[in-house]
Amino acid sequence: MLDQNVPPNGTTFSLLLRECTVSSLVTVGRSFHCQILKWGLEFDLFLLTGLLDFYGKAGDLSAAKQIFYEMPERDIITQNAMITVLSKHGCVNDAKKLFDDMVERSSSSWNSMITAYCKCGDIDSARAIFNENPIKDVVSWNAMIDGYCKTGQLVLAMELFDQMGSAKNSVTWNTMITGYAQCRKFSEAIIIFQQMQMQNVRPTEVTMVSLLSACAHMGALDMGSWIHAYVKHHRFRVDAVLGNALIDMYCKCGTLESALEVFHGLSKRNIYCWNSIIVGLGMHGYGQDAIDAFLAMEKERVKPDGVTFVGLLCGCSHSGLVSEGRNYFFQMCKSYGIEPGIEHYGCMVDLLGRAGCLEEALELIGTMPMKPNAVVWGSFLRACKIHNNAKLSEHVTDKLLELDPQDGGNYVALSNIYASRNCWDSVAFCRRMMLEKGVHKTPGCSSIEVNNVIHEFFVGDTSHSQFSQIKAFLVNVLIKLKDVGHEADTASVLHDIEEEEKERAVQYHSEKIAIAFGLMTLELGKSIRVVKNLRICADCHSFAKLVSKLFDRDIIVRDRNRFHRFKKGSCSCNDYW
C-alpha cells in the first residue's frame, strides 16, 4: 500500500492494531504506533482507544496509562477500555476510582467492574456492583454467575441462573455447565446440559469440552459417546482442545481403542493430546505402548513436560518395566531439562516397590530434595504390604500418621499390621484413637452407567431403589462362584472375628454390587464398566475374573490407580497391581 503511494488513514491503523493485539505482535504494534504519529493521527480518539487496548493486552500498563491521561478528550468507550485494562492488571481500586468519576456509564462500564471484582476474588463487591447496576444486560448476569461458579458458590450461581428466565444465552448455559464440572459436580453438569437441550439452545465447543470432562471423571461412556456423535453430526471443528477432551474421556472411560482413533485422526496434536494418550496407555497397563508413543512424540519434535514423564513412569510401574522407568527418571533432567517433582518421585517409589526393590525405593525417598508427602509414603506402604514386610510397614505407617493424622486409612493400615501379628491390644488402641480423633475410613464407592444414568453404590448403603433385588442377585452369583471352587479372599479383613464374618465383610464391597447391577440391567454382550474411588481388593479382583468367565462378560474396572480389564477369567494387569 505504501509502495503504491496510497496514504493510510485511521481505519488502516485500527485494523493493523487489532491484528497486532490478537496475534500478540508487540514489537510490530509499537512500530505502528510510530507510524500513527508520523502520519499525524495522534489525536484520533478511535485510534488512541485502539492503542490503549493494544498496550493493555500486551502487558504494558505504563504505556496504556500514558496514552489515556494524555488524551485530549475521553469518551465513555475510552474510559471503559481503561477500566478493563486496569482490572486486567489487578488495579481494581484504580479502576473503581475511574468508574466512580465517570459522569455517564454504559452497561459495559458496570460489567467491566463486575468482572474486575470477580477476577480478583472479591465476590461481595462484585455482587454489590451487580445489584446497583440499573441497566443489567445478559453480560451482567453471565459475569456474576461466572464469578460465583469460579469461587465454588454454585447455590448462588443457580439462584441467579433461575432468575434470568428466558434471558439466558448459550454463554449462560456454558458457564453453569463449566462451573459444575470444575467443582466436580459432574452429574449436575450433565443434568444442566440435558435441560439446555430441552430449551433448544445449541451448545458450543466450550460446552462439549466441559461435558466430556464430566463424563471422563464419572466414567460415563454412553453419554461421552453420544456427545462425540453430536460433535460429528453438527460438524464441530475438532481442534486440539476438543480432541484432547475426547481422548481423555475415552481413556478414562476404558475405551482405549476409541481414544487412539481420535488421537490419530487429529490434524494437529499439541502436548496435551500427547500427554493424554501417554497417560491413558499407562493407566491401562500398556507401558511399552506408552514408551512408543513418547518416542513418536519426539519424532514430531513436540517437547515433553512433567506430565509426560508422570504418564511414562506410571506406565512403567503398572507394566513392571523397572529398567525403562529408571532410565526415563534419570534422563528427565539430564536430557530434557525437567527437574523431577514430588509426583515423579512418587511414581518411582511405586515402580521400585511393586517390583520388590524395597531397599532401593527407601533409599530414593531418603535422597529426595523435598520432604516426602503422604502419597510417596503411601506408595511405599502398598509395596511393603504386597511383599509382606511387616517391619517396614509399621515404620511407614507411623510416618503417614505424622503427615496426615486425619486420614482414616492410615489408622486402618496400622491396625491391620498389628492384626496380622495377632497384637489385638494394639488393634484396639488404633480403633480407640480413631474414635477419639473423630477419624473415619473413606467408604468404598463404585459407580456404573446404565441408560445414561450414573448409579452409585457405597459400602453399607442400602438406599438404592433396587437394592433388595441386587443383593439377592449377588447372593446367587456368589453361590455359582462357590460351586466352581471360588473361596473368598479375606486376607484384607484382619479383625479378631470368625472366618464366616470375614466373608460377609467382603461380600458386599461396592464394586461387587455394581457388577451385579450391571449383570442384571445391561443387555447381553455389553461390557460392564465400573469406576471405583479406592484400590480394588484381592477378593473383588478374583471375583471379577471369575464372573467374566462364568457369565461371558467383559468387565472394566477403573480404580484409584489404574484400569483392570477382565475377560474370560483373566485380567489385563496380569495380577500385577
XYZ file of N, CA and C in Angstrom, residues 154-350:
591
model
N -21.962 -22.411 44.039
C -22.875 -22.872 42.996
C -24.338 -22.613 43.333
N -24.678 -22.605 44.613
C -26.073 -22.351 45.009
C -26.476 -20.941 44.593
N -25.600 -19.950 44.869
C -25.883 -18.567 44.490
C -25.871 -18.406 42.974
N -24.969 -19.128 42.301
C -24.935 -19.092 40.831
C -26.255 -19.604 40.265
N -26.758 -20.703 40.843
C -28.011 -21.287 40.355
C -29.202 -20.378 40.634
N -29.167 -19.646 41.748
C -30.251 -18.700 42.055
C -30.352 -17.638 40.958
N -29.202 -17.062 40.577
C -29.204 -16.055 39.515
C -29.608 -16.675 38.178
N -29.107 -17.881 37.924
C -29.419 -18.603 36.689
C -30.930 -18.780 36.535
N -31.591 -19.162 37.631
C -33.042 -19.360 37.606
C -33.781 -18.035 37.441
N -33.231 -16.960 38.054
C -33.882 -15.649 37.971
C -33.850 -15.079 36.553
N -32.872 -15.502 35.746
C -32.740 -14.961 34.389
C -33.897 -15.339 33.484
N -34.523 -16.464 33.765
C -35.636 -16.900 32.934
C -35.228 -17.109 31.494
N -35.973 -16.500 30.566
C -35.724 -16.702 29.134
C -34.578 -15.839 28.606
N -33.976 -15.002 29.466
C -32.884 -14.127 29.029
C -31.565 -14.874 28.853
N -31.507 -16.131 29.282
C -30.265 -16.904 29.174
C -29.843 -17.053 27.719
N -28.524 -16.998 27.489
C -27.993 -17.326 26.164
C -27.054 -18.522 26.288
N -26.406 -18.895 25.210
C -25.536 -20.083 25.241
C -24.378 -19.893 26.224
N -23.901 -18.646 26.385
C -22.807 -18.380 27.330
C -23.260 -18.682 28.760
N -24.518 -18.322 29.081
C -25.065 -18.583 30.425
C -25.052 -20.080 30.713
N -25.575 -20.854 29.776
C -25.626 -22.308 29.956
C -24.215 -22.885 30.057
N -23.322 -22.428 29.180
C -21.937 -22.918 29.210
C -21.269 -22.615 30.543
N -21.516 -21.413 31.065
C -20.914 -21.006 32.343
C -21.352 -21.934 33.463
N -22.646 -22.264 33.501
C -23.156 -23.147 34.556
C -22.598 -24.569 34.404
N -22.592 -25.072 33.184
C -22.076 -26.428 32.961
C -20.598 -26.506 33.341
N -19.819 -25.522 32.891
C -18.388 -25.489 33.203
C -18.162 -25.339 34.703
N -18.956 -24.475 35.349
C -18.828 -24.260 36.797
C -19.054 -25.530 37.586
N -20.112 -26.263 37.260
C -20.397 -27.516 37.969
C -19.327 -28.567 37.685
N -18.856 -28.615 36.444
C -17.809 -29.595 36.103
C -16.515 -29.287 36.856
N -16.141 -28.007 36.929
C -14.905 -27.626 37.605
C -14.990 -27.838 39.115
N -16.205 -27.784 39.652
C -16.401 -28.039 41.089
C -16.681 -29.519 41.368
N -16.440 -30.361 40.344
C -16.574 -31.817 40.457
C -18.011 -32.253 40.732
N -18.968 -31.447 40.337
C -20.382 -31.818 40.415
C -20.787 -32.302 39.023
N -20.270 -33.464 38.664
C -20.358 -33.913 37.281
C -21.775 -34.316 36.874
N -22.487 -34.991 37.766
C -23.864 -35.397 37.443
C -24.728 -34.175 37.194
N -24.547 -33.139 38.040
C -25.332 -31.916 37.904
C -25.012 -31.207 36.584
N -23.726 -31.247 36.180
C -23.332 -30.619 34.911
C -24.074 -31.269 33.743
N -24.180 -32.584 33.778
C -24.867 -33.300 32.696
C -26.367 -33.017 32.719
N -26.947 -32.904 33.923
C -28.379 -32.581 34.038
C -28.661 -31.208 33.431
N -27.782 -30.221 33.713
C -27.956 -28.878 33.147
C -27.869 -28.931 31.625
N -26.961 -29.747 31.105
C -26.847 -29.895 29.651
C -28.139 -30.463 29.061
N -28.712 -31.443 29.751
C -29.967 -32.033 29.266
C -31.084 -30.998 29.255
N -31.112 -30.114 30.270
C -32.091 -29.035 30.301
C -31.840 -28.055 29.150
N -30.567 -27.802 28.872
C -30.176 -26.922 27.764
C -30.707 -27.464 26.442
N -30.616 -28.782 26.274
C -31.116 -29.421 25.063
C -32.623 -29.247 24.933
N -33.324 -29.378 26.067
C -34.782 -29.237 26.061
C -35.206 -27.821 25.689
N -34.326 -26.833 25.981
C -34.628 -25.440 25.649
C -34.171 -25.079 24.223
N -33.690 -26.091 23.489
C -33.227 -25.896 22.109
C -32.118 -24.849 21.992
N -31.245 -24.814 23.007
C -30.081 -23.930 22.956
C -28.913 -24.755 22.431
N -28.327 -24.301 21.343
C -27.244 -25.087 20.740
C -25.965 -24.921 21.546
N -25.342 -26.020 21.949
C -24.084 -25.934 22.704
C -22.924 -25.503 21.812
N -21.858 -25.084 22.435
C -20.646 -24.677 21.708
C -19.525 -25.662 22.024
N -18.357 -25.423 21.454
C -17.189 -26.258 21.750
C -16.857 -26.231 23.240
N -17.082 -25.067 23.873
C -16.817 -24.943 25.319
C -17.712 -25.907 26.091
N -18.988 -25.985 25.700
C -19.919 -26.916 26.347
C -19.421 -28.342 26.215
N -19.030 -28.692 25.000
C -18.595 -30.063 24.733
C -17.387 -30.448 25.590
N -16.418 -29.531 25.691
C -15.204 -29.821 26.467
C -15.556 -30.033 27.946
N -16.420 -29.172 28.493
C -16.813 -29.303 29.908
C -17.571 -30.605 30.150
N -18.466 -30.942 29.237
C -19.247 -32.174 29.385
C -18.373 -33.415 29.270
N -17.445 -33.384 28.332
C -16.537 -34.532 28.174
C -15.675 -34.714 29.416
N -15.292 -33.597 30.043
C -14.537 -33.678 31.302
C -15.377 -34.349 32.381
N -16.663 -33.989 32.446
C -17.571 -34.602 33.428
C -17.710 -36.103 33.174
N -17.899 -36.458 31.906
C -18.036 -37.882 31.546
C -16.762 -38.651 31.886
N -15.617 -38.022 31.655
C -14.331 -38.674 31.945
C -14.214 -38.998 33.425
N -14.559 -38.052 34.287
C -14.436 -38.272 35.728
C -15.419 -39.328 36.234
N -16.609 -39.386 35.633
C -17.618 -40.338 36.100
C -17.516 -41.689 35.409
N -16.733 -41.753 34.320
C -16.689 -42.999 33.556
C -17.958 -43.219 32.771
N -18.645 -42.116 32.387
C -19.934 -42.204 31.681
C -19.693 -42.344 30.183
N -19.380 -43.557 29.741
C -19.019 -43.786 28.340
C -20.181 -43.536 27.394
N -21.385 -44.012 27.739
C -22.525 -43.848 26.832
C -22.796 -42.370 26.563
N -22.784 -41.566 27.636
C -23.007 -40.131 27.465
C -21.858 -39.509 26.669
N -20.615 -39.906 26.982
C -19.454 -39.380 26.265
C -19.493 -39.728 24.784
N -19.903 -40.960 24.469
C -20.003 -41.393 23.066
C -21.106 -40.623 22.350
N -22.212 -40.362 23.070
C -23.310 -39.584 22.482
C -22.837 -38.165 22.158
N -22.045 -37.568 23.057
C -21.511 -36.217 22.821
C -20.595 -36.228 21.603
N -19.779 -37.278 21.477
C -18.895 -37.398 20.309
C -19.723 -37.486 19.028
N -20.798 -38.270 19.064
C -21.676 -38.387 17.892
C -22.328 -37.037 17.571
N -22.690 -36.293 18.624
C -23.288 -34.960 18.448
C -22.282 -34.027 17.776
N -21.037 -34.101 18.219
C -19.965 -33.285 17.645
C -19.813 -33.574 16.145
N -19.851 -34.863 15.790
C -19.724 -35.250 14.376
C -20.925 -34.777 13.568
N -22.121 -35.002 14.119
C -23.351 -34.687 13.392
C -23.480 -33.192 13.116
N -23.095 -32.390 14.098
C -23.218 -30.933 13.952
C -21.935 -30.280 13.424
N -21.012 -31.107 12.968
C -19.797 -30.647 12.301
C -18.994 -29.627 13.130
N -18.840 -29.933 14.411
C -17.956 -29.119 15.240
C -16.521 -29.312 14.740
N -15.752 -28.251 14.823
C -14.336 -28.367 14.445
C -13.569 -29.032 15.594
N -13.069 -30.218 15.348
C -12.343 -30.958 16.392
C -10.885 -30.511 16.358
N -10.594 -29.453 17.113
C -9.218 -28.964 17.201
C -8.489 -29.696 18.324
N -7.304 -29.220 18.687
C -6.506 -29.903 19.710
C -7.208 -29.884 21.063
N -7.964 -28.816 21.373
C -8.637 -28.715 22.680
C -9.780 -29.715 22.777
N -10.688 -29.686 21.799
C -11.814 -30.627 21.805
C -11.320 -32.054 21.597
N -10.326 -32.214 20.736
C -9.758 -33.549 20.511
C -9.154 -34.121 21.774
N -8.450 -33.284 22.529
C -7.847 -33.744 23.778
C -8.923 -34.158 24.777
N -10.025 -33.393 24.825
C -11.125 -33.739 25.737
C -11.722 -35.099 25.370
N -11.851 -35.369 24.073
C -12.365 -36.672 23.618
C -11.396 -37.799 23.970
N -10.105 -37.571 23.740
C -9.088 -38.587 24.060
C -9.124 -38.902 25.557
N -9.140 -37.855 26.378
C -9.153 -38.027 27.828
C -10.393 -38.781 28.279
N -11.557 -38.417 27.694
C -12.802 -39.084 28.068
C -12.745 -40.568 27.735
N -12.349 -40.911 26.512
C -12.305 -42.318 26.122
C -11.293 -43.105 26.949
N -10.140 -42.488 27.231
C -9.142 -43.174 28.064
C -9.701 -43.476 29.444
N -10.333 -42.469 30.063
C -10.829 -42.635 31.433
C -12.110 -43.453 31.521
N -12.774 -43.631 30.368
C -13.965 -44.486 30.344
C -13.623 -45.913 29.923
N -12.334 -46.170 29.707
C -11.896 -47.544 29.453
C -11.974 -47.991 28.013
N -12.121 -47.041 27.062
C -12.177 -47.410 25.648
C -10.958 -46.842 24.950
N -9.852 -47.505 25.140
C -8.572 -47.031 24.623
C -8.557 -47.004 23.094
N -9.251 -47.949 22.478
C -9.276 -48.018 21.014
C -9.880 -46.741 20.429
N -10.968 -46.270 21.030
C -11.615 -45.043 20.539
C -10.728 -43.831 20.778
N -10.019 -43.827 21.918
C -9.100 -42.722 22.220
C -8.006 -42.645 21.158
N -7.462 -43.791 20.797
C -6.400 -43.835 19.782
C -6.922 -43.415 18.408
N -8.180 -43.788 18.129
C -8.785 -43.409 16.846
C -8.906 -41.888 16.737
N -9.376 -41.250 17.824
C -9.484 -39.783 17.838
C -8.091 -39.164 17.712
N -7.147 -39.706 18.485
C -5.778 -39.177 18.504
C -5.157 -39.187 17.102
N -5.267 -40.320 16.414
C -4.651 -40.446 15.088
C -5.419 -39.657 14.024
N -6.676 -39.315 14.329
C -7.478 -38.559 13.364
C -7.277 -37.058 13.442
N -6.544 -36.573 14.460
C -6.324 -35.137 14.607
C -5.284 -34.635 13.603
N -5.589 -33.516 12.963
C -4.624 -32.944 12.014
C -3.473 -32.274 12.749
N -3.767 -31.702 13.918
C -2.731 -31.088 14.745
C -2.858 -31.604 16.171
N -1.717 -32.030 16.731
C -1.716 -32.555 18.109
C -0.748 -31.725 18.943
N -1.246 -31.172 20.042
C -0.352 -30.417 20.925
C 0.131 -31.312 22.059
N 0.910 -30.755 22.973
C 1.485 -31.528 24.075
C 0.410 -32.172 24.937
N -0.747 -31.497 25.069
C -1.824 -32.039 25.909
C -2.403 -33.315 25.299
N -2.540 -33.342 23.979
C -3.042 -34.555 23.310
C -2.069 -35.718 23.511
N -0.775 -35.439 23.319
C 0.239 -36.486 23.517
C 0.238 -36.965 24.968
N 0.153 -36.028 25.904
C 0.143 -36.414 27.328
C -1.054 -37.288 27.654
N -2.231 -36.915 27.117
C -3.448 -37.692 27.408
C -3.319 -39.121 26.923
N -2.759 -39.312 25.731
C -2.656 -40.675 25.195
C -1.573 -41.466 25.927
N -0.473 -40.808 26.314
C 0.593 -41.494 27.061
C 0.100 -41.886 28.450
N -0.575 -40.958 29.126
C -1.143 -41.263 30.455
C -2.195 -42.353 30.340
N -3.046 -42.262 29.302
C -4.088 -43.274 29.104
C -3.513 -44.660 28.897
N -2.500 -44.771 28.055
C -1.854 -46.066 27.822
C -1.252 -46.609 29.115
N -0.635 -45.709 29.887
C -0.052 -46.123 31.161
C -1.097 -46.618 32.142
N -2.240 -45.887 32.238
C -3.326 -46.275 33.154
C -3.887 -47.651 32.826
N -3.878 -47.978 31.531
C -4.426 -49.266 31.087
C -3.404 -50.390 31.157
N -2.175 -50.054 31.600
C -1.169 -51.091 31.762
C -0.343 -51.371 30.520
N -0.450 -50.501 29.520
C 0.338 -50.678 28.292
C 1.584 -49.800 28.370
N 2.501 -50.194 29.234
C 3.708 -49.406 29.464
C 4.581 -49.264 28.237
N 4.776 -50.346 27.512
C 5.629 -50.297 26.315
C 5.001 -49.422 25.235
N 3.660 -49.483 25.126
C 2.967 -48.632 24.144
C 3.100 -47.157 24.521
N 3.091 -46.884 25.827
C 3.277 -45.508 26.285
C 4.669 -45.008 25.891
N 5.656 -45.888 26.031
C 7.033 -45.533 25.625
C 7.091 -45.294 24.118
N 6.417 -46.154 23.338
C 6.400 -45.999 21.876
C 5.755 -44.666 21.479
N 4.673 -44.295 22.195
C 4.009 -43.016 21.915
C 4.957 -41.854 22.225
N 5.719 -41.999 23.305
C 6.679 -40.957 23.679
C 7.749 -40.788 22.598
N 8.222 -41.899 22.060
C 9.235 -41.843 21.010
C 8.668 -41.200 19.733
N 7.384 -41.509 19.454
C 6.727 -40.898 18.289
C 6.564 -39.392 18.493
N 6.268 -38.996 19.721
C 6.131 -37.581 20.052
C 7.447 -36.852 19.816
N 8.538 -37.483 20.216
C 9.853 -36.880 19.998
C 10.157 -36.706 18.512
N 9.736 -37.680 17.713
C 9.971 -37.595 16.269
C 9.240 -36.398 15.665
N 8.085 -36.066 16.247
C 7.322 -34.916 15.754
C 7.800 -33.613 16.386
N 8.914 -33.683 17.123
C 9.548 -32.515 17.733
C 8.633 -31.776 18.720
N 7.812 -32.540 19.413
C 6.993 -31.970 20.494
C 7.768 -32.150 21.793
N 8.016 -31.057 22.483
C 8.839 -31.107 23.693
C 8.024 -31.649 24.873
N 8.520 -32.692 25.553
C 7.780 -33.246 26.690
C 7.810 -32.307 27.891
N 6.860 -32.498 28.806
C 6.857 -31.735 30.058
C 6.741 -32.706 31.238
N 6.531 -32.171 32.408
C 6.473 -33.016 33.604
C 5.357 -34.038 33.558
N 4.203 -33.659 32.983
C 3.061 -34.589 32.896
C 3.408 -35.771 32.007
N 4.137 -35.519 30.943
C 4.561 -36.600 30.035
C 5.292 -37.692 30.816
N 6.209 -37.263 31.690
C 7.008 -38.244 32.431
C 6.221 -38.920 33.550
N 5.216 -38.238 34.074
C 4.319 -38.915 35.033
C 3.619 -40.077 34.326
N 3.109 -39.820 33.114
C 2.452 -40.878 32.340
C 3.394 -42.015 32.013
N 4.611 -41.677 31.594
C 5.609 -42.701 31.267
C 5.948 -43.571 32.476
N 6.241 -42.907 33.605
C 6.658 -43.642 34.813
C 5.521 -44.495 35.364
N 4.276 -43.973 35.289
C 3.124 -44.775 35.733
C 2.953 -46.003 34.847
N 3.127 -45.797 33.530
C 3.023 -46.922 32.604
C 4.075 -47.981 32.893
N 5.297 -47.536 33.165
C 6.369 -48.479 33.513
C 6.039 -49.215 34.810
N 5.479 -48.484 35.778
C 5.137 -49.079 37.074
C 4.084 -50.170 36.922
N 3.019 -49.865 36.156
C 1.932 -50.834 36.000
C 2.322 -52.026 35.143
N 3.390 -51.882 34.369
C 3.822 -52.981 33.496
C 5.082 -53.673 33.992
N 5.618 -53.209 35.119
C 6.819 -53.831 35.670
C 8.071 -53.552 34.868
N 8.100 -52.435 34.144
C 9.274 -52.086 33.330
C 10.250 -51.271 34.174
N 10.971 -51.955 35.039
C 11.804 -51.277 36.035
C 12.986 -50.555 35.396
N 13.746 -51.239 34.544
C 14.941 -50.606 33.955
C 14.556 -49.421 33.077
N 13.442 -49.552 32.313
C 12.983 -48.450 31.469
C 12.571 -47.253 32.332
N 11.862 -47.536 33.437
C 11.440 -46.467 34.333
C 12.629 -45.742 34.948
N 13.614 -46.502 35.393
C 14.841 -45.904 35.953
C 15.495 -44.981 34.916
N 15.578 -45.486 33.685
C 16.244 -44.730 32.628
C 15.549 -43.383 32.383
N 14.205 -43.403 32.245
C 13.484 -42.157 31.972
C 13.531 -41.204 33.158
N 13.516 -41.754 34.363
C 13.585 -40.886 35.549
C 14.915 -40.123 35.585
N 16.002 -40.827 35.319
C 17.313 -40.177 35.381
C 17.591 -39.310 34.151
N 16.885 -39.587 33.026
C 17.076 -38.788 31.816
C 16.254 -37.490 31.838
N 15.254 -37.428 32.719
C 14.374 -36.255 32.767
C 15.160 -34.953 32.822
N 16.037 -34.859 33.793
C 16.815 -33.633 33.999
C 17.991 -33.566 33.028
N 18.691 -34.691 32.884
C 19.924 -34.717 32.085
C 19.666 -34.421 30.605
N 18.632 -35.042 30.032
C 18.403 -34.915 28.593
C 17.295 -33.938 28.226
N 16.363 -33.719 29.164
C 15.187 -32.901 28.819
C 15.065 -31.630 29.648
N 15.947 -31.454 30.605
C 15.935 -30.239 31.402
C 14.728 -30.088 32.307
N 14.137 -31.208 32.721
C 12.959 -31.178 33.596
C 13.352 -31.724 34.967
N 13.276 -30.876 35.971
C 13.585 -31.317 37.334
C 12.458 -32.214 37.851
N 12.773 -33.423 38.332
C 11.712 -34.287 38.854
C 10.991 -33.638 40.039
N 9.665 -33.675 39.991
C 8.854 -33.162 41.095
C 8.488 -34.297 42.027
N 7.734 -33.965 43.061
C 7.383 -34.987 44.055
C 6.531 -36.086 43.432
N 5.732 -35.732 42.389
C 4.897 -36.741 41.731
C 5.760 -37.753 40.974
N 6.898 -37.306 40.448
C 7.787 -38.235 39.735
C 8.485 -39.178 40.717
N 8.876 -38.629 41.863
C 9.463 -39.488 42.905
C 8.427 -40.508 43.390
N 7.179 -40.066 43.521
C 6.116 -40.993 43.931
C 5.963 -42.136 42.943
N 6.013 -41.823 41.639
C 5.914 -42.853 40.598
C 7.082 -43.836 40.693
N 8.289 -43.307 40.931
C 9.468 -44.172 41.009
C 9.421 -45.081 42.233
N 8.962 -44.540 43.354
C 8.827 -45.349 44.576
C 7.823 -46.469 44.322
N 6.729 -46.132 43.636
C 5.710 -47.129 43.304
C 6.284 -48.187 42.372
